[in-house]
Amino acid sequence: MKKSFLSLILIFFVASLSADEGMWMLHLLKQQKYPEMKKMGLKLKDYDIYNPNGASIKDAVVQFGGGCTGEVISSQGLVLTNHHCGYGQIQNHSTLENNYLDNGFWAMTKAEELPNPGLTVTFIDKIEDVTVYVKECLQRDKEQDKDGIFFLSPTYLKSIAIARVGAEFLKNNAGTDVEIKPFFDGNQYFMFTKKIYSDVRLVGAPPSSIGKFGADTDNWEWPRHTGDFTLFRIYSDKNGNPAAYSPDNVPLKPKRWLTISTKGVAENDFVMMIGFPGTTHKYYTSWEVAERRDIDNAVRINMRRVRQEAMLNEMLADPQVKIQYASKYSGSTNAYKNAIGTNWAIDLRNFEQVKLEQQNCVLDWALKNNKPQYTQALDKICEIVENRADLRYRNWMLNEGIIRGVEFAGVPVGAANMLITALESNDEDKIEKSTAQLLADYNRFANKDYNREVDKKVGKTMLKEYTKLMSREKQPKYFEVIYSQFNGDVDKFVDYIFEKSIFGSEENLQRFVSGNKNAEVLRTDPMFQFARSVTDEMLSLRTRLSAFDNPFAVARSTYLDGILVMDGANAHFPDANLTMRLTYGQLKGYKPRDAVHYSHQTTLDGVMEKEDPNNWEFVVSDKLKTLYDTKNFGRYALSDGRMPVCFTATTHTTGGNSGSPVMNGKGELIGINFDRNWEGVGGDIQYLPDYQRSIIVDIRYVLFVIDKFAGATHLIDEMEIK
Ligand code: ASP
């Protein structure tokens, strides 16, 4: 009797993986999910998707920058990604006179394509299971690993990755890199051989009124009407190898590019996506769920709301500020809304209970099979979560409230410290060098997107909120001045700092460096002291928190081992960790609330419905209106004559999947993933079959904008469109 009850629970745990759930490793697809994908409508062979011995679809998918995905769509290295993934680059090239954010950008010839120093795209050439190798290395290096941290250490894993291929190999293959990553918290290890291209040029971007239509109001929302795409091109040296930017570089001839289908797909049709999802927490325990909701997300939601309101006021009052703070503002709201959606799902779907049931399965099984290590591991996780709560709260408050919220907390403390030491040593050479360093670091801080008045105002707001919520003895030491010298008046304190500090303005800094520099003046500088005190507090919190890290990591690794041993390794997918994954599902709408149904496809009609010339988020350009009025949709319209814009699918995605190619059963490109609905973001912790939807821009809208809106037909001619 007991036995069958237990096996019922076990079945529940494995079966609780819903059909569309999962971010699967490509090299394991064949034994894990390929048969099910075939049943659902995949028309390809497994080696068409991933082929260790030849070109396959995976070779057309790239990691774009550090945190997005892109896909190669022509034989000349043309890459599609999201507008929000290329946003920083578009912003960088924008000025008030040539505002590409507002007006869009289209290179009509290759010579007009714009280089982007620092931007890379990464191809994954090879994926190998190196679990045995890593475990052997760990065993060999046990003596050096005093704290037992090597098993998750990127530095250690990097060193053994290089040792495995040999430094010579990397030297002889420009742009090639190797990385070993831990999976299931260090129970499996895979090695990725990558090719990284660093000459990536901007080719085309729609105006923000298309690429960011709906902006923050619509972010994480469905129905959606955003043409969230940008085009780049990869350049290589004449031999096709990665090379730093050079006018002599040529468009890359890729191994593989995606063909594009304008035929569309219908509700319930099979779709799949390959990309680089960043972070998920599928294997959270119930205690970590509560910690995430009550500390991490609660602090983030409150502090960002306060910062964003303050920032937006300034942005709306001044077009220059609007450009300067565009990236900072969107970066902030993105994680803010995600945190709101996550907490909503945690409560609505009682994730604490769901994870508790998962833990209990492991506990029951461990008890039955006499494996006390798993019980001990869970006890340890529970104990650590409880013990780190206060420090964790302080850390989140400091990060969200001050480090992120108050820009002047980031003045160059390191360089200032160097200059103080140099001045004290009276070493002219050192003084000269440190002064130059200080100026360079200050210019990086006060760059073209920094506005002193905005920093002052937002900083005041954030400091008020932080000091209201954090007890006085737990604030950074220098904050005591606010009480002792300014009677708790934050406004006066900040005004004073800006007036008196060397870093309060360009003029103040110039006066200091060109005058008789004095170590004492720098050491007692109020903004320097403020920033240093924040850094000290950050380091102190980090050090104290890090004492929990290793025992926590070991306990989690043991717990995950329990899950894998109990269910078998093939039953589960590892949490996202910025490695290449495949997810599949169906095109589907959803029911957000009782009696409300959202269909899976939006059209240009919805753009016109949302149009509001008085709200910057919903402005529609005259050109788009004319195309709409004249139904000038070319070959991209739906069969009923309407222009498709976005659609939703049940695929399991997260941050990092932005820009991922969405393909039909034949592997043809039908859309670009760019977001999720906020009701689905809790899927980072527990997939929600009825709520979780990826939001995808329909490739036909992308082509229509390139072709009819921008007139960049030379780009259309480059693609293989069916
Ligand atoms: N918007 C996300 C990204 O930027 C995608 C997602 O979270 O679904 O990667």
XYZ file of C-alpha atoms and ligand atoms in Angstrom:
731
model
C 0.000 0.000 0.000
C 2.675 2.420 1.100
C 4.814 1.462 -1.865
C 2.156 2.263 -4.415
C 1.443 5.596 -2.712
C 5.105 6.438 -2.941
C 5.369 5.478 -6.570
C 2.299 7.608 -7.262
C 4.110 10.599 -5.821
C 7.170 9.811 -7.915
C 5.088 9.598 -11.039
C 3.599 12.969 -10.143
C 7.026 14.554 -9.901
C 8.232 13.355 -13.284
C 4.875 13.737 -14.969
C 4.518 17.205 -13.521
C 6.822 18.284 -16.347
C 4.145 19.649 -18.645
C 4.456 18.846 -22.372
C 5.748 22.242 -23.458
C 7.949 22.777 -20.438
C 11.682 22.646 -20.815
C 14.817 24.275 -22.131
C 16.573 21.269 -23.594
C 20.232 20.748 -24.422
C 20.651 20.270 -28.153
C 23.138 17.423 -27.991
C 20.745 15.379 -25.834
C 17.663 16.101 -27.917
C 17.605 12.792 -29.692
C 17.252 10.702 -26.538
C 15.168 13.221 -24.655
C 12.577 15.085 -26.690
C 12.934 14.398 -30.381
C 10.245 11.659 -30.497
C 7.714 13.938 -28.832
C 8.598 16.826 -31.131
C 7.983 14.578 -34.132
C 4.569 13.676 -32.770
C 3.728 17.326 -32.337
C 4.584 18.265 -35.907
C 8.349 18.495 -36.391
C 9.227 17.524 -39.962
C 13.009 17.422 -39.589
C 15.525 14.765 -38.664
C 17.260 15.292 -35.335
C 20.560 15.963 -37.137
C 18.938 18.794 -39.133
C 18.696 20.633 -35.831
C 21.934 19.521 -34.215
C 24.680 17.730 -36.049
C 28.081 17.298 -34.382
C 29.601 16.308 -37.737
C 28.184 18.909 -40.088
C 26.163 22.098 -40.469
C 22.697 22.211 -38.926
C 20.164 24.767 -37.746
C 22.106 25.332 -34.535
C 24.885 26.889 -36.649
C 22.540 29.676 -37.698
C 21.837 30.709 -34.104
C 24.191 33.034 -32.241
C 24.516 34.520 -28.850
C 24.148 38.225 -29.471
C 26.226 40.427 -27.142
C 26.268 39.043 -23.618
C 22.584 38.469 -23.067
C 20.509 38.037 -26.221
C 20.104 35.653 -29.115
C 20.286 36.297 -32.848
C 19.930 34.305 -36.051
C 21.813 34.400 -39.317
C 19.391 34.975 -42.193
C 21.534 35.347 -45.264
C 24.615 33.961 -46.931
C 26.244 37.350 -46.255
C 26.194 37.227 -42.488
C 23.001 39.224 -41.944
C 21.758 38.747 -38.380
C 18.336 39.413 -36.929
C 17.828 40.169 -33.271
C 15.494 42.338 -31.238
C 15.342 46.112 -31.292
C 15.779 46.034 -27.517
C 18.911 43.883 -27.915
C 20.471 46.386 -30.316
C 19.088 49.339 -28.385
C 22.383 50.308 -26.768
C 24.095 50.347 -30.177
C 21.306 52.345 -31.821
C 21.427 54.782 -28.925
C 25.202 55.056 -29.231
C 24.969 56.138 -32.834
C 22.142 58.586 -32.080
C 22.492 62.316 -31.647
C 19.876 65.063 -31.500
C 20.532 65.733 -35.228
C 20.651 62.065 -36.249
C 18.255 60.460 -33.855
C 18.152 56.803 -34.954
C 16.179 55.863 -31.859
C 13.356 58.155 -32.979
C 13.699 57.917 -36.740
C 15.189 54.514 -37.382
C 18.335 53.723 -39.335
C 18.801 51.935 -42.638
C 22.135 51.355 -44.310
C 21.338 51.401 -48.000
C 24.775 50.036 -48.893
C 27.272 47.936 -46.966
C 29.534 50.981 -46.733
C 26.889 52.691 -44.618
C 26.731 49.912 -42.023
C 27.895 51.152 -38.625
C 30.591 49.409 -36.509
C 29.959 48.753 -32.820
C 33.115 48.423 -30.746
C 32.659 45.931 -27.940
C 29.747 44.083 -29.543
C 30.233 40.388 -30.302
C 28.267 37.471 -31.701
C 29.146 33.954 -30.647
C 28.655 30.727 -32.574
C 28.655 27.405 -30.714
C 30.840 25.058 -32.738
C 30.812 22.061 -30.442
C 29.069 20.763 -27.314
C 30.633 17.915 -25.310
C 29.748 16.079 -22.129
C 32.842 16.474 -19.943
C 31.341 15.360 -16.630
C 33.826 12.548 -16.122
C 36.766 14.745 -17.063
C 35.729 17.508 -14.628
C 35.153 15.055 -11.796
C 38.615 13.580 -12.372
C 40.181 17.040 -12.324
C 38.330 17.919 -9.117
C 39.596 14.738 -7.515
C 43.150 15.462 -8.686
C 43.065 19.070 -7.427
C 41.387 18.322 -4.111
C 44.371 19.510 -2.093
C 44.334 22.979 -3.675
C 40.582 23.266 -3.311
C 40.659 24.093 0.410
C 37.202 25.709 0.448
C 35.646 23.146 -1.867
C 34.591 25.805 -4.364
C 36.231 24.558 -7.555
C 33.209 22.562 -8.668
C 31.295 25.738 -9.559
C 34.175 28.152 -10.059
C 34.232 29.702 -13.560
C 37.975 30.386 -13.185
C 38.775 26.802 -12.289
C 36.480 25.398 -14.975
C 38.061 27.752 -17.502
C 41.543 26.545 -16.602
C 40.645 22.895 -17.081
C 38.783 23.701 -20.302
C 41.930 25.318 -21.704
C 44.043 22.421 -20.436
C 41.743 20.008 -22.237
C 42.110 21.597 -25.677
C 45.591 23.008 -25.133
C 46.537 26.694 -25.147
C 48.122 26.207 -28.581
C 44.754 25.322 -30.079
C 43.268 28.596 -28.884
C 46.295 30.557 -30.069
C 46.073 29.054 -33.524
C 42.344 29.648 -33.904
C 41.541 33.341 -33.711
C 38.284 34.106 -31.933
C 37.935 30.566 -30.624
C 37.193 30.042 -26.972
C 36.231 27.142 -24.724
C 34.015 27.140 -21.690
C 32.963 24.430 -19.269
C 29.698 25.097 -17.492
C 28.148 23.280 -14.557
C 24.594 21.920 -14.958
C 22.165 20.772 -12.274
C 24.274 22.696 -9.743
C 27.442 20.810 -10.584
C 26.094 17.321 -11.212
C 26.871 17.468 -14.930
C 29.388 19.464 -16.980
C 29.331 20.363 -20.662
C 32.045 22.048 -22.653
C 31.297 24.589 -25.395
C 33.716 25.430 -28.137
C 32.811 28.884 -29.405
C 33.725 31.169 -32.235
C 33.399 34.834 -31.344
C 33.121 37.541 -33.991
C 33.790 41.104 -32.915
C 33.155 43.114 -36.072
C 29.383 43.372 -35.981
C 27.785 46.304 -37.786
C 24.380 47.915 -37.504
C 22.420 47.452 -40.722
C 18.886 48.511 -39.986
C 16.586 49.484 -37.171
C 12.986 50.638 -37.282
C 12.066 53.818 -35.425
C 11.199 53.267 -31.758
C 7.579 54.000 -32.663
C 7.680 50.551 -34.312
C 10.588 48.757 -32.590
C 9.518 49.805 -29.114
C 5.841 50.514 -29.788
C 3.958 50.364 -26.494
C 7.272 50.817 -24.635
C 6.996 50.272 -20.910
C 3.214 50.162 -20.706
C 3.124 47.197 -23.071
C 6.366 45.556 -21.923
C 5.552 42.032 -20.602
C 1.989 42.446 -21.916
C -0.214 40.696 -24.381
C -1.849 41.653 -26.784
C 1.287 43.213 -28.159
C 2.019 45.278 -31.264
C 5.773 45.826 -31.259
C 8.061 45.400 -34.271
C 10.912 44.469 -31.941
C 13.719 43.770 -34.417
C 17.084 45.097 -35.566
C 19.464 43.927 -38.271
C 23.210 43.579 -37.930
C 25.890 42.051 -40.115
C 28.841 39.929 -39.054
C 32.169 40.745 -40.679
C 35.225 38.523 -40.772
C 38.705 38.745 -42.186
C 39.238 37.614 -45.782
C 39.545 33.978 -44.651
C 36.256 34.002 -42.779
C 37.925 34.186 -39.372
C 36.938 36.478 -36.529
C 38.872 39.748 -36.555
C 38.699 43.122 -34.854
C 36.940 45.843 -36.845
C 38.747 46.777 -40.009
C 37.500 48.485 -43.166
C 39.117 45.568 -45.021
C 36.898 42.982 -43.330
C 34.256 41.287 -45.449
C 30.721 40.052 -44.706
C 30.876 36.610 -43.089
C 30.026 33.604 -45.220
C 28.222 31.560 -42.563
C 28.052 27.764 -42.349
C 24.292 27.934 -42.201
C 21.497 30.537 -42.380
C 17.763 30.242 -41.892
C 15.227 30.305 -44.676
C 12.155 32.364 -44.002
C 8.531 31.365 -44.413
C 5.787 33.895 -45.097
C 3.139 31.206 -45.162
C 2.280 31.667 -41.504
C 1.110 29.084 -39.010
C -2.230 28.406 -37.423
C -3.301 28.071 -33.800
C -2.036 24.810 -32.248
C 0.670 24.370 -34.900
C 4.077 23.151 -33.765
C 6.793 25.755 -33.203
C 10.316 25.550 -31.823
C 12.930 27.995 -30.761
C 16.671 27.904 -30.142
C 18.338 30.474 -27.946
C 20.451 31.362 -24.947
C 18.120 31.581 -21.933
C 19.846 33.264 -18.987
C 18.627 32.128 -15.580
C 15.798 30.012 -14.217
C 15.091 28.493 -10.812
C 13.150 25.377 -11.593
C 14.796 23.522 -8.707
C 14.188 26.117 -6.004
C 13.133 24.747 -2.651
C 10.026 26.190 -0.993
C 12.233 28.344 1.266
C 14.002 29.914 -1.668
C 10.659 30.729 -3.269
C 9.602 32.625 -0.154
C 12.972 34.388 0.048
C 12.714 35.466 -3.553
C 9.210 36.859 -3.069
C 9.650 38.527 0.311
C 13.165 39.908 0.012
C 14.548 40.046 -3.538
C 11.395 40.902 -5.448
C 9.750 42.995 -2.740
C 12.789 45.279 -2.472
C 13.253 45.448 -6.224
C 9.622 46.349 -6.874
C 9.587 49.151 -4.365
C 12.982 50.720 -5.048
C 12.645 50.620 -8.823
C 9.160 52.094 -8.751
C 10.480 55.060 -6.803
C 13.512 55.480 -9.094
C 11.553 55.154 -12.310
C 8.958 57.723 -11.307
C 11.703 60.190 -10.505
C 13.600 59.442 -13.714
C 10.552 59.608 -15.962
C 9.612 63.055 -14.664
C 12.969 64.334 -15.835
C 12.842 62.479 -19.151
C 9.458 63.841 -20.086
C 10.530 67.385 -19.246
C 13.582 67.417 -21.531
C 14.170 65.631 -24.884
C 17.929 65.549 -24.270
C 17.392 63.761 -20.964
C 14.984 61.397 -22.688
C 17.780 60.203 -24.977
C 20.370 60.113 -22.199
C 18.283 58.053 -19.818
C 16.437 55.866 -22.343
C 18.569 52.760 -21.780
C 18.779 53.161 -18.010
C 15.036 53.589 -17.776
C 14.127 50.573 -19.920
C 16.699 48.405 -18.156
C 15.101 49.307 -14.870
C 11.433 48.794 -15.805
C 12.142 45.472 -17.459
C 13.229 43.703 -14.270
C 10.688 45.653 -12.238
C 7.658 44.325 -14.098
C 9.162 40.850 -14.137
C 9.417 40.907 -10.345
C 5.765 41.957 -10.087
C 4.636 39.115 -12.380
C 6.789 36.589 -10.551
C 5.330 37.473 -7.158
C 1.829 37.313 -8.615
C 2.414 33.788 -9.908
C 4.154 32.667 -6.710
C 1.050 33.548 -4.750
C -1.651 32.630 -7.260
C -0.187 29.224 -8.032
C 1.180 28.645 -4.579
C 4.695 27.887 -5.731
C 5.799 27.376 -2.155
C 3.461 24.411 -1.927
C 4.471 23.093 -5.367
C 8.140 23.091 -4.401
C 7.356 21.654 -1.004
C 5.671 18.718 -2.685
C 8.713 18.240 -4.907
C 10.996 18.310 -1.856
C 8.774 15.851 -0.063
C 9.063 13.397 -2.939
C 12.826 13.440 -2.539
C 12.563 13.196 1.239
C 10.218 10.204 1.126
C 12.353 8.469 -1.433
C 15.557 9.208 0.537
C 14.007 7.814 3.695
C 12.818 4.702 1.956
C 16.187 4.093 0.313
C 18.278 5.026 3.280
C 19.973 8.035 1.710
C 20.231 10.526 4.580
C 22.495 12.893 2.618
C 19.466 14.244 0.741
C 17.510 14.906 3.909
C 20.522 16.658 5.409
C 20.938 18.735 2.267
C 17.379 20.017 2.451
C 17.746 20.818 6.147
C 20.875 22.798 5.364
C 19.187 24.824 2.623
C 16.349 25.689 4.994
C 18.745 26.735 7.758
C 20.881 28.923 5.491
C 17.924 30.724 3.951
C 16.764 31.621 7.449
C 20.176 32.717 8.670
C 21.024 34.944 5.730
C 17.702 36.811 5.630
C 18.758 40.048 7.295
C 22.023 40.402 5.389
C 20.278 39.569 2.170
C 17.673 42.271 2.737
C 20.363 44.841 3.453
C 22.267 43.801 0.354
C 19.241 44.080 -1.907
C 18.332 47.463 -0.432
C 21.844 48.770 -0.955
C 22.011 47.454 -4.501
C 18.605 48.521 -5.701
C 18.344 51.697 -3.652
C 21.819 53.200 -3.669
C 24.239 51.472 -6.044
C 21.719 51.360 -8.862
C 19.592 54.296 -7.783
C 22.174 56.961 -6.933
C 24.573 57.516 -9.807
C 27.040 59.565 -7.780
C 27.617 56.493 -5.595
C 29.679 55.392 -8.597
C 32.272 58.208 -8.738
C 35.785 56.769 -9.252
C 36.767 55.705 -5.768
C 39.576 53.418 -6.941
C 41.389 56.087 -8.919
C 40.886 58.635 -6.131
C 42.452 56.221 -3.649
C 45.420 55.768 -5.961
C 45.885 59.510 -6.235
C 45.748 59.916 -2.452
C 48.529 57.335 -2.063
C 50.560 58.992 -4.817
C 50.166 62.451 -3.273
C 51.243 61.119 0.083
C 54.337 59.546 -1.407
C 55.206 62.780 -3.220
C 56.118 60.726 -6.257
C 55.620 63.070 -9.206
C 55.422 60.317 -11.753
C 52.782 58.419 -9.786
C 50.845 61.632 -9.141
C 50.745 62.397 -12.848
C 49.624 58.895 -13.767
C 46.959 58.697 -11.067
C 45.633 62.105 -12.003
C 45.266 60.985 -15.610
C 43.554 57.829 -14.395
C 41.184 59.818 -12.207
C 40.211 62.044 -15.121
C 39.690 59.081 -17.421
C 37.550 57.247 -14.862
C 35.554 60.370 -14.104
C 34.830 60.856 -17.806
C 33.642 57.285 -18.013
C 31.348 57.951 -15.069
C 30.101 61.350 -16.257
C 29.696 60.160 -19.856
C 27.366 61.536 -22.486
C 24.427 59.798 -20.828
C 25.084 61.305 -17.423
C 23.122 64.335 -16.341
C 24.162 65.927 -13.090
C 20.821 67.570 -12.376
C 18.962 64.322 -12.970
C 21.375 62.433 -10.733
C 20.880 65.029 -8.041
C 17.098 64.811 -8.129
C 16.819 61.034 -8.478
C 19.559 60.579 -5.874
C 17.611 62.644 -3.336
C 14.475 60.598 -3.905
C 16.316 57.304 -3.553
C 18.219 58.325 -0.443
C 14.984 59.387 1.217
C 13.380 56.038 0.493
C 16.437 54.066 1.570
C 16.955 55.937 4.820
C 13.242 55.662 5.599
C 13.315 51.868 5.283
C 16.754 50.937 6.603
C 17.494 51.373 10.281
C 20.220 53.917 10.925
C 22.842 51.531 12.278
C 22.544 49.341 9.170
C 23.231 52.116 6.681
C 26.706 52.801 5.232
C 28.789 54.626 7.864
C 29.080 57.935 6.049
C 25.278 58.292 5.981
C 25.604 59.286 9.645
C 26.498 62.766 8.350
C 22.933 63.138 7.077
C 21.738 62.989 10.678
C 24.605 64.616 12.545
C 25.198 67.561 10.214
C 21.963 67.954 8.289
C 19.434 66.922 10.849
C 18.197 64.136 8.567
C 17.520 66.548 5.674
C 18.517 64.529 2.591
C 17.909 67.426 0.160
C 20.342 69.682 1.977
C 22.871 66.861 2.252
C 22.817 66.129 -1.476
C 22.956 69.831 -2.437
C 25.950 70.207 -0.151
C 27.719 67.180 -1.623
C 27.309 68.438 -5.178
C 28.415 71.943 -4.308
C 31.484 71.004 -2.328
C 32.715 67.836 -3.978
C 35.523 67.643 -6.495
C 33.230 65.274 -8.394
C 30.166 67.536 -8.100
C 30.888 69.099 -11.477
C 33.393 69.158 -14.298
C 34.591 72.600 -13.120
C 35.189 71.415 -9.569
C 37.260 68.510 -10.856
C 39.282 70.694 -13.216
C 39.948 73.184 -10.441
C 41.247 70.374 -8.242
C 43.506 68.682 -10.761
C 44.994 71.887 -12.120
C 45.543 73.399 -8.654
C 47.735 72.452 -5.763
C 46.510 68.891 -5.262
C 46.192 67.899 -1.648
C 45.636 64.370 -0.353
C 43.639 65.577 2.626
C 41.205 67.518 0.422
C 40.570 64.419 -1.647
C 40.293 62.116 1.344
C 37.702 64.315 3.036
C 35.803 65.061 -0.167
C 32.106 64.424 0.625
C 31.168 62.606 -2.598
C 34.306 60.486 -2.412
C 33.494 59.598 1.189
C 29.914 58.850 0.302
C 30.884 56.548 -2.553
C 33.649 54.869 -0.584
C 31.346 54.232 2.312
C 28.786 52.637 -0.029
C 31.522 50.465 -1.527
C 32.741 49.484 1.949
C 29.242 48.519 2.992
C 28.758 46.553 -0.223
C 32.001 44.651 0.312
C 31.252 43.986 3.950
C 27.773 42.636 3.130
C 29.160 40.529 0.324
C 31.869 39.058 2.503
C 29.427 38.185 5.241
C 26.936 36.740 2.784
C 29.589 34.752 0.965
C 30.180 32.717 4.126
C 26.883 31.035 3.277
C 27.638 30.499 -0.399
C 29.693 27.373 -0.334
C 27.681 25.275 2.139
C 24.606 26.407 0.255
C 26.006 25.403 -3.122
C 27.069 22.015 -1.774
C 23.648 21.386 -0.233
C 21.864 22.379 -3.435
C 24.141 20.198 -5.500
C 23.322 17.242 -3.260
C 19.586 17.949 -3.458
C 19.748 18.091 -7.260
C 21.727 14.871 -7.303
C 18.844 13.342 -5.357
C 16.335 14.458 -7.990
C 18.459 13.066 -10.824
C 19.109 9.739 -9.122
C 15.448 9.419 -8.178
C 13.977 10.234 -11.601
C 16.828 9.445 -13.992
C 18.868 12.198 -15.676
C 16.928 12.156 -18.929
C 13.675 13.157 -17.261
C 14.828 16.678 -16.470
C 16.244 19.725 -18.169
C 18.870 21.805 -16.374
C 18.136 25.349 -15.265
C 18.973 28.009 -17.827
C 22.558 29.285 -17.596
C 23.128 31.259 -20.816
C 23.884 28.101 -22.779
C 22.204 27.102 -26.005
C 18.801 25.465 -25.543
C 15.833 24.341 -27.557
C 12.235 24.755 -26.526
C 9.148 23.705 -28.453
C 5.414 24.029 -28.137
C 2.382 25.287 -29.967
C 1.019 28.538 -31.221
C -1.654 29.361 -28.674
C -3.535 32.167 -26.997
C -4.554 32.042 -23.343
C -7.081 33.037 -20.727
C -5.582 35.690 -18.448
C -8.662 35.938 -16.244
C -12.063 34.421 -15.824
C -14.168 34.854 -18.979
C -11.377 36.601 -20.886
C -9.686 34.937 -23.837
C -6.681 36.302 -25.706
C -6.170 34.993 -29.210
C -2.692 34.156 -30.435
C -2.244 36.700 -33.231
C -2.258 40.487 -33.354
C -2.433 42.661 -36.454
C -1.743 46.202 -37.567
C -5.381 47.006 -36.750
C -4.329 46.829 -33.094
C -1.518 49.331 -33.648
C -4.037 51.782 -35.009
C -6.398 51.090 -32.101
C -3.646 51.819 -29.602
C -2.418 54.949 -31.399
C -2.154 57.999 -29.159
C -0.273 60.979 -30.601
C -0.095 62.534 -27.136
C 1.632 59.582 -25.523
C 5.226 58.917 -26.646
C 4.736 55.195 -26.112
C 1.925 54.895 -28.655
C 2.769 57.342 -31.416
C 2.257 55.956 -34.949
C 4.193 57.519 -37.811
C 2.357 58.996 -40.801
C 4.223 56.633 -43.081
C 2.924 53.547 -41.293
C -0.577 55.014 -41.300
C -0.442 55.562 -45.039
C 0.707 51.989 -45.642
C -2.124 50.825 -43.442
C -4.748 53.030 -45.075
C -3.727 51.942 -48.564
C -3.307 48.311 -47.454
C 0.104 48.356 -49.028
C 1.173 45.084 -47.377
C 2.757 43.356 -50.356
C 3.103 39.603 -50.005
C 3.128 39.734 -46.233
C -0.596 39.987 -45.422
C -2.768 37.295 -43.836
C -5.247 35.544 -46.089
C -7.977 37.892 -44.844
C -5.922 40.870 -45.993
C -4.803 42.065 -42.553
C -1.171 42.643 -41.611
C 0.097 40.271 -38.879
C 2.247 41.851 -36.139
C 2.894 39.478 -33.210
C 1.870 36.033 -31.976
C 2.176 33.894 -28.860
C 3.386 30.347 -28.290
C 3.614 27.972 -25.343
C 7.407 27.691 -25.649
C 9.389 27.875 -22.407
C 11.573 30.964 -22.564
C 13.232 33.483 -20.307
C 15.509 36.528 -20.437
C 18.304 35.823 -22.909
C 15.849 34.215 -25.314
C 15.236 37.654 -26.742
C 15.986 37.566 -30.428
C 15.612 33.772 -30.631
C 14.463 32.398 -33.965
C 10.969 30.920 -33.869
C 10.652 28.169 -36.463
C 7.902 26.021 -37.929
C 8.070 22.229 -38.211
C 10.334 22.540 -41.248
C 12.818 24.721 -39.412
C 11.856 27.860 -41.339
C 11.895 31.211 -39.592
C 8.396 32.487 -38.779
C 9.146 34.981 -36.026
C 11.570 36.446 -33.494
C 10.982 35.909 -29.812
C 11.107 39.102 -27.764
C 9.147 38.858 -24.552
C 6.679 36.991 -22.350
C 3.354 37.934 -20.861
C 3.699 39.062 -17.262
C 1.299 36.306 -16.153
C 3.897 33.824 -17.416
C 7.154 35.130 -15.946
C 6.695 32.967 -12.855
C 7.654 30.197 -15.283
C 11.262 30.962 -14.358
C 10.421 29.097 -11.164
C 7.608 26.828 -12.301
C 6.308 26.513 -15.862
C 2.666 27.585 -16.108
C 1.036 25.681 -18.996
C -2.096 27.793 -19.048
C -0.374 31.167 -18.601
C 3.133 30.992 -19.939
C 3.460 32.451 -23.414
C 6.422 33.638 -25.416
C 5.670 36.847 -27.292
C 6.995 36.767 -30.819
C 7.154 39.332 -33.607
C 5.741 37.808 -36.787
C 8.428 37.593 -39.466
C 5.940 38.943 -41.992
C 5.729 42.208 -40.044
C 9.526 42.380 -39.914
C 9.759 41.884 -43.689
C 6.953 44.367 -44.325
C 8.736 47.039 -42.279
C 12.063 46.415 -44.045
C 10.466 46.262 -47.475
C 7.501 48.623 -47.535
C 8.220 50.973 -44.650
C 11.976 51.398 -45.030
C 12.312 50.561 -48.715
C 15.414 48.498 -47.906
C 14.589 45.972 -50.616
C 18.259 45.098 -51.096
C 18.066 43.361 -47.691
C 14.942 41.444 -48.661
C 16.760 40.306 -51.824
C 19.540 38.883 -49.682
C 17.203 36.549 -47.793
C 15.717 33.209 -48.805
C 12.004 33.778 -48.470
C 9.415 31.090 -49.165
N 12.377 40.201 -22.754
C 13.224 39.092 -22.430
C 14.650 39.340 -22.881
O 15.042 40.496 -22.981
C 12.684 37.819 -22.959
C 11.890 37.186 -21.905
O 12.191 37.416 -20.749
O 10.990 36.431 -22.212
O 15.461 38.432 -23.040
